[in-house]
Short mmCIF file of C-alpha atoms in Angstrom, two decimals:
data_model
loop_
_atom_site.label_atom_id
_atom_site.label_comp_id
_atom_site.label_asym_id
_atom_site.label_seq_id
_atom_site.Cartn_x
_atom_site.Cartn_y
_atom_site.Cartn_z
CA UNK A 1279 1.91 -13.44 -16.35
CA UNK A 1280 3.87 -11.37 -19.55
CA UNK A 1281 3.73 -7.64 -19.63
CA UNK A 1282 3.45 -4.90 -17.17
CA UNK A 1283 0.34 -3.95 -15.23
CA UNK A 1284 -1.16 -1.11 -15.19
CA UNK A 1285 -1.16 0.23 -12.11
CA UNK A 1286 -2.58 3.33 -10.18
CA UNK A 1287 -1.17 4.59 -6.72
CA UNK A 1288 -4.05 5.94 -4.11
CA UNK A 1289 -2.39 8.58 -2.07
CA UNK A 1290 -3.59 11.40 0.71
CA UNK A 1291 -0.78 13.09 1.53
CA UNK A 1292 3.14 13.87 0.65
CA UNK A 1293 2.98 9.94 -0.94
CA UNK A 1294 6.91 8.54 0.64
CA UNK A 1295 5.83 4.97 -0.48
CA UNK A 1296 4.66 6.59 -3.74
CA UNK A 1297 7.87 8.18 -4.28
CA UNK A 1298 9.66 5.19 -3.44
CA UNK A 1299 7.29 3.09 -6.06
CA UNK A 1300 8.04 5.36 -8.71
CA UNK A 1301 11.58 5.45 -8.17
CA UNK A 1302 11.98 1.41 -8.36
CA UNK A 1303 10.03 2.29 -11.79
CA UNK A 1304 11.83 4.13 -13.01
CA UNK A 1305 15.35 3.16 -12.03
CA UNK A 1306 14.17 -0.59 -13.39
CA UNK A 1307 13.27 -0.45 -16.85
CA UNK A 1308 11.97 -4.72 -16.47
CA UNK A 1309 9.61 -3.12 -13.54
CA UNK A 1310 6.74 -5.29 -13.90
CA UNK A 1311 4.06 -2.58 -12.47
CA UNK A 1312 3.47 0.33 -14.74
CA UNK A 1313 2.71 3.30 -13.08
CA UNK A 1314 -0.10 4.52 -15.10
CA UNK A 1315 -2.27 7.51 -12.64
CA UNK A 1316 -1.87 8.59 -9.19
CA UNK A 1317 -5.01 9.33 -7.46
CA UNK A 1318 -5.62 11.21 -4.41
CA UNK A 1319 -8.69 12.09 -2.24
CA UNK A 1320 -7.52 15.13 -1.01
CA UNK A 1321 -6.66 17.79 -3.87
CA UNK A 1322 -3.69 19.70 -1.97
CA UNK A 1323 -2.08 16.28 -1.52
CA UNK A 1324 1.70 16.91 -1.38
CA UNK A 1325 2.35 13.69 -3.26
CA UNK A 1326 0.20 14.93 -6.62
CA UNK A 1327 3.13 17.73 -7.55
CA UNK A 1328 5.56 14.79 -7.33
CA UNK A 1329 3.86 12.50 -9.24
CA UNK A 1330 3.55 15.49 -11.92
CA UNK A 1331 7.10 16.10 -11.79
CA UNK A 1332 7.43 12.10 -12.48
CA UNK A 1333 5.30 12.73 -16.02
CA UNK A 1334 2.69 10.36 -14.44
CA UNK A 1335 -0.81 11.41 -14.65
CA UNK A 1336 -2.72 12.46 -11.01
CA UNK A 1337 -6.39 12.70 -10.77
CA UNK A 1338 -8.25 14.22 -7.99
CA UNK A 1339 -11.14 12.99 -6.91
CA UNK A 1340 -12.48 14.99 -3.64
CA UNK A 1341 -14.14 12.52 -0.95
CA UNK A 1342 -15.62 15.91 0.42
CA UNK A 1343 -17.63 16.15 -2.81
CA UNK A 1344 -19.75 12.78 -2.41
CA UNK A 1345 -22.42 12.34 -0.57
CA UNK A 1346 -20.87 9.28 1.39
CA UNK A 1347 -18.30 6.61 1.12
CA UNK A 1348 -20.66 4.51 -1.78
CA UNK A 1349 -20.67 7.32 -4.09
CA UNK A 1350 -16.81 8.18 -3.36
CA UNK A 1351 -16.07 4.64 -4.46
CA UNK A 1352 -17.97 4.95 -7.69
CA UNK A 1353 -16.07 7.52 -8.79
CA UNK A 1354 -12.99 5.94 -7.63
CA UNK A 1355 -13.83 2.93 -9.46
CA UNK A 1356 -14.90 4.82 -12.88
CA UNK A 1357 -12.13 6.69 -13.20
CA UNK A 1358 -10.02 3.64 -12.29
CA UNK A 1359 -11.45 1.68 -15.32
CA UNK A 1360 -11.40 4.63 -17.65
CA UNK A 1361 -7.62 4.18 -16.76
CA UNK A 1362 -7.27 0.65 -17.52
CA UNK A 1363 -6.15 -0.09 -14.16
CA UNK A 1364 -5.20 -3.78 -13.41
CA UNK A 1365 -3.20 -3.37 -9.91
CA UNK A 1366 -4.31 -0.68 -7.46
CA UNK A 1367 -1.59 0.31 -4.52
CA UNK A 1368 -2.57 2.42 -1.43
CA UNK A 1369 0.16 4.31 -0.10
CA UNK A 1370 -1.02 6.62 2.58
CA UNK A 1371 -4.22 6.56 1.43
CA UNK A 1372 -6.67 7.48 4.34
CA UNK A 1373 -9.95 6.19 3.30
CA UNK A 1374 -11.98 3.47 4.38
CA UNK A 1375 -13.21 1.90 1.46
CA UNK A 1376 -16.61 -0.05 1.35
CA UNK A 1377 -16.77 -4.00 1.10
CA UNK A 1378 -18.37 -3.46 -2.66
CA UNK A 1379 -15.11 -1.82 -3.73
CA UNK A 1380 -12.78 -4.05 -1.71
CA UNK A 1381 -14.50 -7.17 -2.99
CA UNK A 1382 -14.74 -6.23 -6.73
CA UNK A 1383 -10.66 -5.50 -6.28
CA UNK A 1384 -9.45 -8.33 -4.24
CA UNK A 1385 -6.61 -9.63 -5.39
CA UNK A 1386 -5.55 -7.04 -7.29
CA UNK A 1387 -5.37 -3.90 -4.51
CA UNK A 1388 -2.77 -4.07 -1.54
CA UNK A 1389 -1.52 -1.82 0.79
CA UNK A 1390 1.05 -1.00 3.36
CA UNK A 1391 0.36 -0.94 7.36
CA UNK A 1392 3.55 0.30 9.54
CA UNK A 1393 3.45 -2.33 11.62
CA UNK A 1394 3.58 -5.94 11.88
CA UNK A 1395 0.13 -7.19 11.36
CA UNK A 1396 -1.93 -8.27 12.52
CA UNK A 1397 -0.28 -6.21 15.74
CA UNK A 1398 -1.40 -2.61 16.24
CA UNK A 1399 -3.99 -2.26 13.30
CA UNK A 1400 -5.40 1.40 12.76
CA UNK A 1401 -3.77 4.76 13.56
CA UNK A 1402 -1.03 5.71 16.24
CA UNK A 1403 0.91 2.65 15.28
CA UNK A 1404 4.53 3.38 17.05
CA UNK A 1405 2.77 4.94 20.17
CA UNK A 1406 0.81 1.63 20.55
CA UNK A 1407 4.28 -0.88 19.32
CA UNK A 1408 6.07 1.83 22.73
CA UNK A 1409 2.77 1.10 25.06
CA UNK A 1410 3.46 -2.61 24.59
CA UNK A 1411 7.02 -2.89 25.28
CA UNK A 1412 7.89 -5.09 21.37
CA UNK A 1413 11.19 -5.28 21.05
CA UNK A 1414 10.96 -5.55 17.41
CA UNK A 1415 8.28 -3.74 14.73
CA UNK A 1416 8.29 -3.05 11.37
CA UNK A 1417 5.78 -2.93 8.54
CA UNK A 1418 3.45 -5.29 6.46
CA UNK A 1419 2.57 -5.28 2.45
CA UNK A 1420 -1.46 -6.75 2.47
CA UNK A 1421 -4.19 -7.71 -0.12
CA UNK A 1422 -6.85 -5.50 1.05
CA UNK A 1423 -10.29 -6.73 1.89
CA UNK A 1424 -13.34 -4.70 3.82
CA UNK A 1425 -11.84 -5.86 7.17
CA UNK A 1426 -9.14 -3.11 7.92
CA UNK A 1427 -5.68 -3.80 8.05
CA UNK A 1428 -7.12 -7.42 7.99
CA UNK A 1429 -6.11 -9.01 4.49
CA UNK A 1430 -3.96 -11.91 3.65
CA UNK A 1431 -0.16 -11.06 4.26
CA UNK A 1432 1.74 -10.62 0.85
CA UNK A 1433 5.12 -9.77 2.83
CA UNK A 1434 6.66 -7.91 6.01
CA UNK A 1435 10.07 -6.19 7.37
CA UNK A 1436 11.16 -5.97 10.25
CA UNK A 1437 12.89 -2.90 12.47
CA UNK A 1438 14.17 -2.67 16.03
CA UNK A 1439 12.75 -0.83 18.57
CA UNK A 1440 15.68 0.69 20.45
CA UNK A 1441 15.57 1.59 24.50
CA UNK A 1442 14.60 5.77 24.54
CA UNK A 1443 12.82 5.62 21.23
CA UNK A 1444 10.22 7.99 20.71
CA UNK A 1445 7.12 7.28 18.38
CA UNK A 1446 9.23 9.16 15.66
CA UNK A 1447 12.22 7.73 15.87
CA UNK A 1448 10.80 4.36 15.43
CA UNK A 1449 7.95 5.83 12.52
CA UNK A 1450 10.97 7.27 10.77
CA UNK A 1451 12.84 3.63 11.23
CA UNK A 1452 10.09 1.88 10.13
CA UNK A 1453 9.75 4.45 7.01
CA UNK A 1454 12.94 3.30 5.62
CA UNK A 1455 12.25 -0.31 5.61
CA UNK A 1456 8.58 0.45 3.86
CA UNK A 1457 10.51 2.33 1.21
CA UNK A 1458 12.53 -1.35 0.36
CA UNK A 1459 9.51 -3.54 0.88
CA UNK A 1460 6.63 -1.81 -0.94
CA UNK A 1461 8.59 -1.85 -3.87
CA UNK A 1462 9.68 -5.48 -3.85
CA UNK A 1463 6.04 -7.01 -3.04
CA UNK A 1464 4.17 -5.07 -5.55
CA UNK A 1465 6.64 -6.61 -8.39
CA UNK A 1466 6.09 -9.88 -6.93
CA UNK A 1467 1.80 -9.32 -7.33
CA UNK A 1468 2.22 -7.23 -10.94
CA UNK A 1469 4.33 -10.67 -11.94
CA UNK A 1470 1.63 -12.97 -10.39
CA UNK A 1471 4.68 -14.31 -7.86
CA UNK A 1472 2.43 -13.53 -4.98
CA UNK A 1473 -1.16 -13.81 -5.60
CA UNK A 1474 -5.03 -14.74 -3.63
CA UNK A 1475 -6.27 -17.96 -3.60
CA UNK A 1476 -8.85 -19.10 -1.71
CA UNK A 1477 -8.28 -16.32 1.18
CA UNK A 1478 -5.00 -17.02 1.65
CA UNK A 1479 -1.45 -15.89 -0.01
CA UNK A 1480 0.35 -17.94 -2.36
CA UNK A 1481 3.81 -17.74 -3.78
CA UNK A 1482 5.42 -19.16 -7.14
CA UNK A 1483 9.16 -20.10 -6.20
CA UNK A 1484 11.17 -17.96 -3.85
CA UNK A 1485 8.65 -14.99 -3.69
CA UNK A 1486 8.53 -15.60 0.18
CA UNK A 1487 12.56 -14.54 0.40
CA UNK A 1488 11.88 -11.29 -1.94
CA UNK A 1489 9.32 -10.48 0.36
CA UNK A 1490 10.33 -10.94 3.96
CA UNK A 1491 12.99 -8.29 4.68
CA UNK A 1492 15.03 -7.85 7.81
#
């Protein structure tokens, strides 16, 4: 694959992973993902004055003004095309999206999950990784599909858990390692390095090293 992609970044809130993405940018003019719109569903998301600050353009689009999640993802979708969007990128972005979406997208929309998937899927991640006892957690880059927190593993990093942590002590731990893995996988799916096939990841020469982070 030649060229950059165009890609947009899906964000809720203060966007960390965003920040990190657009840093690795950036800081790397041969960055093969071109950050070309930040979107957010919530319009006093902290992550929009950032991205402003960055000279990338933010849209809004207000999940609170749709009727329900299909119409949401229409507009999400239009305005993503009216972008020329090839590679979409959640980070922190707290919306369930509907299996129309996901499936018109798949292969070229991944997320992060703070954990090690498929362990401790959905919300209060550290308290459940504490509840269980793991020794070790950490964080997972996925091709998203309409299962949640379900899709084919693009790449993962791992964190300790250390005796007397606290859910944030280990979120912030497992923060840091997001902020060196997000980058790093979505470069390896804007070069085609990682892509879907036939439900299942695939890598083009050492993509699996530049991906699995300790």
């Amino acid at each position: 694959m030649s060229g950059k992609r165009r890609t947009a970044i899906l964000i809720s809130g203060r966007g960390s992973n965003m920040a990190a993405l657009l840093d690795a940018a950036a800081g790397q003019p041969a960055y093969p993902a071109d950050i070309a719109l930040v979107l957010s569903n919530r319009p006093g998301a902290a992550g929009l004055a950032r991205a402003e600050a960055a000279g990338i353009p933010t849209q809004v689009i207000d999940h609170k003004a749709h009727a329900g999640r299909a119409e949401f993802d229409a507009a999400l979708d239009a305005a993503l095309e009216a972008a020329g969007i090839e590679l979409v990128v959640l980070a922190g972005f707290m919306r369930l999206l509907t299996p129309g979406f996901t499936e018109k997208w798949l292969g070229r929309m991944v997320n992060i999950h703070p954990s090690l998937l498929p362990s401790f899927k959905g919300v209060h991640v550290h308290e459940q990784a504490l509840a269980a006892g793991v020794r070790f957690s950490g964080c997972t880059v996925h091709f998203v599909t309409a299962d949640m927190d379900a899709g084919p593993i693009i790449g993962q990093a791992v964190v300790p858990v250390h005796p007397g942590d606290t859910p944030d002590d280990l979120a912030a731990r497992t923060l840091a390692a997001e902020h060196r893995l997000y980058p790093a996988a979505v470069a390896l799916v804007a070069t085609g390095g990682a892509r879907l096939e036939a439900g299942r990841t695939v890598y083009d020469g050492d993509g699996w090293d530049t991906v699995t982070l300790t």
